[in-house]
Short mmCIF file of C-alpha atoms in Angstrom, two decimals:
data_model
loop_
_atom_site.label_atom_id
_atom_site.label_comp_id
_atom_site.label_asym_id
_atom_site.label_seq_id
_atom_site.Cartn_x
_atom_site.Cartn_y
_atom_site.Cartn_z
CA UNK N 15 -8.82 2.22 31.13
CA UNK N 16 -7.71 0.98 27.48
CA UNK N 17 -6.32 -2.51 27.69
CA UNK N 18 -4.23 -1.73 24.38
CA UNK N 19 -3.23 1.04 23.13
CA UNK N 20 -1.56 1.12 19.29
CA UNK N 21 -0.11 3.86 17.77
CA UNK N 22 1.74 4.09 14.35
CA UNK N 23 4.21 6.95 13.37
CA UNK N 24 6.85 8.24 15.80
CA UNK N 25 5.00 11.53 16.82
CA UNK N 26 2.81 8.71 18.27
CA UNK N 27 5.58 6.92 20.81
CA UNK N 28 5.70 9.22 23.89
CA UNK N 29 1.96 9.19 23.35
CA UNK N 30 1.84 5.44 23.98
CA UNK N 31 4.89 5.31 26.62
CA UNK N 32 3.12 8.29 28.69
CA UNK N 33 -0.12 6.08 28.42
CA UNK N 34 1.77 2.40 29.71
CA UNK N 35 3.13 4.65 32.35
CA UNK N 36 -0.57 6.09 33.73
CA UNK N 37 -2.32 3.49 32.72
CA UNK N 38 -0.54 0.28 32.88
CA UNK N 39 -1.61 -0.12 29.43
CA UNK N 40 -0.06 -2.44 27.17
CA UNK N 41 1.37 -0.83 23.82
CA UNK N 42 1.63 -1.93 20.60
CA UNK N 43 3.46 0.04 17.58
CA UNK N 44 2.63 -0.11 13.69
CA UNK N 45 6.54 0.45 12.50
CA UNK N 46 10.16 0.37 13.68
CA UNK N 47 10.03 2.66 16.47
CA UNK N 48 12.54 5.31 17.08
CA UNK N 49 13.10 4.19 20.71
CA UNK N 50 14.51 1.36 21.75
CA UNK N 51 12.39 -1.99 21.44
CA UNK N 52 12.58 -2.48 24.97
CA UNK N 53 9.97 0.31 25.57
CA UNK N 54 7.25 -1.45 24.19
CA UNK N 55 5.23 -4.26 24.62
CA UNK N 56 4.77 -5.28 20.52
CA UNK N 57 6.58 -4.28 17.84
CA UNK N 58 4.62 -4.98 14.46
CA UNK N 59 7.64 -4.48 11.55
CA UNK N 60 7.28 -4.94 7.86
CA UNK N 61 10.15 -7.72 7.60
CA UNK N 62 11.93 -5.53 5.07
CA UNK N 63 13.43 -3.09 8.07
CA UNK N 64 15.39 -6.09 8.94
CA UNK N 65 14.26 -6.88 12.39
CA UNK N 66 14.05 -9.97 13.95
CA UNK N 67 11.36 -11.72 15.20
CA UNK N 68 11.51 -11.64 19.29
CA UNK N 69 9.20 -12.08 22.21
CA UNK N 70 7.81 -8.48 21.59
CA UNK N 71 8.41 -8.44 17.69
CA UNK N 72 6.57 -9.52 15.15
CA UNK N 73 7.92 -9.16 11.54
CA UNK N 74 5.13 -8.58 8.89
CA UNK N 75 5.29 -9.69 5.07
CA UNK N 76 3.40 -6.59 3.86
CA UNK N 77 0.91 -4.05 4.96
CA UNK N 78 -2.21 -4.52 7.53
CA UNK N 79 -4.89 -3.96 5.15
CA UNK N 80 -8.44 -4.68 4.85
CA UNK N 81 -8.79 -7.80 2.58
CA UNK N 82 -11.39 -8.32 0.03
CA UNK N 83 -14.59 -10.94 1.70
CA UNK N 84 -17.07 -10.86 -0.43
CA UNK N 85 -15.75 -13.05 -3.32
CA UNK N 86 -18.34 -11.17 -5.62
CA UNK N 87 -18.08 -10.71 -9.51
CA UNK N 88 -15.68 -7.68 -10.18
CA UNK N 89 -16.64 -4.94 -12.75
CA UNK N 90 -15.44 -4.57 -15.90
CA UNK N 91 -13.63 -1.51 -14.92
CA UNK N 92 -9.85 -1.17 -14.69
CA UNK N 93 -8.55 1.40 -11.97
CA UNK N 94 -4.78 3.05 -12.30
CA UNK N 95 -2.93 3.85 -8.74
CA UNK N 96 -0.35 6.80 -9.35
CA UNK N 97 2.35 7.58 -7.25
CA UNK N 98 5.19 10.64 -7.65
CA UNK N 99 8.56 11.29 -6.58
CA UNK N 100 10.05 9.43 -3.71
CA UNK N 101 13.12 8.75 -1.94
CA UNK N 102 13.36 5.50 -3.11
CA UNK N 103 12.53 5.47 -7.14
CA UNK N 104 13.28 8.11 -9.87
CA UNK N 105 9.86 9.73 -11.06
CA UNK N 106 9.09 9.34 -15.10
CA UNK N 107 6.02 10.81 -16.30
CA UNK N 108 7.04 10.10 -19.64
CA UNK N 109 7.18 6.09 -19.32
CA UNK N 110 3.94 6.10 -16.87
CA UNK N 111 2.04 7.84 -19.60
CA UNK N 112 3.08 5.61 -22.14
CA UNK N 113 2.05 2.43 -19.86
CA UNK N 114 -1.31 4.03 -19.19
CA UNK N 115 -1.84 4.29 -23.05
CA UNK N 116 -0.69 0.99 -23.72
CA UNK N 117 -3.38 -0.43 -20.92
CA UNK N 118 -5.86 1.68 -22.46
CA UNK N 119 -5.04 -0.10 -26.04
CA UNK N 120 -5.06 -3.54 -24.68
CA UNK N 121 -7.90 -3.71 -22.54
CA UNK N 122 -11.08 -3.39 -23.49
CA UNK N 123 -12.96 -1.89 -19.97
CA UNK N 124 -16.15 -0.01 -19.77
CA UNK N 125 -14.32 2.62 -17.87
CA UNK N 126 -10.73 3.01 -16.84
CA UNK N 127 -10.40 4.92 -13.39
CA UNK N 128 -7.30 6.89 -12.23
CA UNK N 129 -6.08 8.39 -9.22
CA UNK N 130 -3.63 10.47 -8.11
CA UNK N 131 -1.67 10.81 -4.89
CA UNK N 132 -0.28 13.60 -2.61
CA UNK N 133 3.14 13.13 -4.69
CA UNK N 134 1.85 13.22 -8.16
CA UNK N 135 3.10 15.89 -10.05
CA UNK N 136 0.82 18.71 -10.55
CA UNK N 137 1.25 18.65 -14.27
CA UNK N 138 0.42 15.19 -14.81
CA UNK N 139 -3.28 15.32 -15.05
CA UNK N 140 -2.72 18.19 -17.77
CA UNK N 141 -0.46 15.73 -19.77
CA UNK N 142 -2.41 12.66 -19.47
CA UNK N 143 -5.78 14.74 -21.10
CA UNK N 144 -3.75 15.65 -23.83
CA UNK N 145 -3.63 11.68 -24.56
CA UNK N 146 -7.25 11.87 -25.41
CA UNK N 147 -8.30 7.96 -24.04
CA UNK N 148 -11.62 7.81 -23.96
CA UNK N 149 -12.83 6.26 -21.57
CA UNK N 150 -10.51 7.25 -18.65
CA UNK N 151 -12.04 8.93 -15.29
CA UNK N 152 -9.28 10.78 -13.68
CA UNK N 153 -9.88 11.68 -10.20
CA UNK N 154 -6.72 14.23 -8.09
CA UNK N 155 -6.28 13.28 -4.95
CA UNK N 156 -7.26 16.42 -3.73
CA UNK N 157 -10.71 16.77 -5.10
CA UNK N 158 -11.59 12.78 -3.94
CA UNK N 159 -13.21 11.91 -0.15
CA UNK N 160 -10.71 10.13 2.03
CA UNK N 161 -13.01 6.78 1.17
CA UNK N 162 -12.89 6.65 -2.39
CA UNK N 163 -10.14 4.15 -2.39
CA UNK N 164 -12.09 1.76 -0.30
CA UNK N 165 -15.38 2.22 -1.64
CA UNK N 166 -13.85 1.46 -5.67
CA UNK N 167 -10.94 -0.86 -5.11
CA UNK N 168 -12.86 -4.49 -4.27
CA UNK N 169 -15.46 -3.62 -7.62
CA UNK N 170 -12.81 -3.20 -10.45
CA UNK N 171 -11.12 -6.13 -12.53
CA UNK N 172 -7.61 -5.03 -12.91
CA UNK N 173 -5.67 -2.60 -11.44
CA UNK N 174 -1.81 -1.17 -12.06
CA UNK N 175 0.49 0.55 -9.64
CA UNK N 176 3.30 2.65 -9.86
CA UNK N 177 6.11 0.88 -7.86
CA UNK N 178 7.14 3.51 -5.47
CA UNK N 179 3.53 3.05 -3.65
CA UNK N 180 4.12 -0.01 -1.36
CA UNK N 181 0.71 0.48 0.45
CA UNK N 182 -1.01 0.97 -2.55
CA UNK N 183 0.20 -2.75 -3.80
CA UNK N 184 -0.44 -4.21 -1.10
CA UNK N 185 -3.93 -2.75 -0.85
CA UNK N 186 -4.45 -3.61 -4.27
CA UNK N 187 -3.21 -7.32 -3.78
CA UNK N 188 -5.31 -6.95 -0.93
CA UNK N 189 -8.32 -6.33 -2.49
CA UNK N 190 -8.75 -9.42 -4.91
CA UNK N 191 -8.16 -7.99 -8.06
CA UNK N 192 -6.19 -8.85 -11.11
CA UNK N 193 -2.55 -6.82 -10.07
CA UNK N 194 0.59 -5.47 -11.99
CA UNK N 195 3.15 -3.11 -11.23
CA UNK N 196 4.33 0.04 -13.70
CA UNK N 197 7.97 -0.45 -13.26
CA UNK N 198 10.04 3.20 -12.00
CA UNK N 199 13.56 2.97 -11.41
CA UNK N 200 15.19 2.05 -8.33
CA UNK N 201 17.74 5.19 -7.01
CA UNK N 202 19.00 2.25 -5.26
CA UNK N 203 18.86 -1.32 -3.73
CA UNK N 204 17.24 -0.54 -0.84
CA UNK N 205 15.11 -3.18 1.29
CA UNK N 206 12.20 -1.43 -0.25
CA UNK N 207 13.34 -2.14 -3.45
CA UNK N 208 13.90 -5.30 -3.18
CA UNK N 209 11.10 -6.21 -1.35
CA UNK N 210 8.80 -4.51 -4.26
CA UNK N 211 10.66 -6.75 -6.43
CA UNK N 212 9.85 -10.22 -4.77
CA UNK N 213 6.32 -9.05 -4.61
CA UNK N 214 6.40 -8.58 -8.16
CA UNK N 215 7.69 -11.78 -8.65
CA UNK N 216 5.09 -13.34 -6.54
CA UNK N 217 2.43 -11.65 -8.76
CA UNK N 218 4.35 -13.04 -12.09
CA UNK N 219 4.35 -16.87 -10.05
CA UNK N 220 0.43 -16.20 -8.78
CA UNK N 221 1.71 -16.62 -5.12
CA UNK N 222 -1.36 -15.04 -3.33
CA UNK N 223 -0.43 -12.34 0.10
CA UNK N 224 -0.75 -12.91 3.49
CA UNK N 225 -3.84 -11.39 5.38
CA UNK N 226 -1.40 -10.23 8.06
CA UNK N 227 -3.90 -8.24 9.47
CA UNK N 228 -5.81 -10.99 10.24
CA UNK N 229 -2.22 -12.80 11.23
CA UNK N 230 -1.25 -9.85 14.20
CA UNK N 231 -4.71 -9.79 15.43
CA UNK N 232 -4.56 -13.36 15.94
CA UNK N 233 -1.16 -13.12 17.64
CA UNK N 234 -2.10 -10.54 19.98
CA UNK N 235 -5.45 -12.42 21.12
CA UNK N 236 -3.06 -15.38 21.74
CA UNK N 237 -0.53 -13.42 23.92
CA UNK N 238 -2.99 -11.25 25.90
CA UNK N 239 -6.23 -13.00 26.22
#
């Protein structure tokens, strides 16, 4: 008998509720749920859904990632995080392209990794080897290993983000590295949007993030054991 069980994603909810039911189980959800709050015993929330804090919500600042321990020396290597379409930004190939070149110009890395994402267009790859860099490694999404985020993100120097990826910034902010953000535009001022853009900001003012992982797991020893 689980003493917690957590689920994240709403095919996951009647999961957990038929599990507190057997079980007596206390449940914990990674998002705003699609049933009422009620139903559960924690609510973790990224505060930009607008949720209150309660007695069974907790409102996070940005993603529960892994962070960076080992304060060792980063490699001179840079590392590009590419994103695609979404609901929330317009997609530009054209100006990502151009910012990729101007990184390659500007810094001076022993190698420049890149990777794609599920919503990458499937043309990109083909336009960005017509740019001839040098010493970029491109690597598609669908040809990498699951780990190969985790396994490169805490040894590079730098890395840039396209701005309709908020788990990708906040796993590279995450991670220790040197961060900016490749600028798409909004379709509209959503919370998303605007959260992207204080984080930005914070980047710009060298405001560090929050281990909220770290944070929650605290809370939830606190309030259960």
């Amino acid at each position: 008998k689980p003493d917690i069980a957590i689920g994240a994603g709403h095919k996951t909810h009647l999961h957990l509720l038929a599990v507190k039911r057997c079980l007596n189980t206390k449940i914990v959800v990674i998002m705003k749920p699609s049933f009422p709050l009620i139903f559960f015993d924690l609510c973790i929330i990224p505060k930009h859904d607008g949720i209150k804090n309660c007695t069974n919500v907790i409102n996070t600042q940005s993603s529960l990632v892994s962070f960076d321990s080992n304060l060792k020396k980063k490699e001179n290597i840079g590392l590009i995080l590419i994103g695609g379409p979404s609901k929330h930004y317009f997609w530009d190939s054209r100006l990502v392209l151009q910012e990729i070149c101007k990184i390659s110009k500007k810094f001076k890395f022993r190698r420049l990794l890149l990777t794609t994402s599920r919503r990458t267009p499937f043309d990109f790859v083909g336009e960005l080897d017509k740019l001839n860099i040098y010493n970029i490694r491109v690597y598609e999404y669908s040809q990498i290993k699951g780990d190969w985020l985790d396994k490169h993100i805490n040894k590079v120097k730098n890395i840039w983000v396209t701005n309709d990826s908020y788990s990708m910034i906040t796993e590279a902010l995450a991670s220790g590295a040197d961060v900016d953000i490749i600028d798409l535009k909004a379709k509209q001022d959503s919370k998303l949007s605007k959260e992207i853009k204080i984080i930005k900001n914070n980047i710009k003012r060298k405001i560090p993030i929050q281990n909220e992982a770290k944070r929650v797991a605290n809370f939830i020893l606190k309030k259960w054991f």
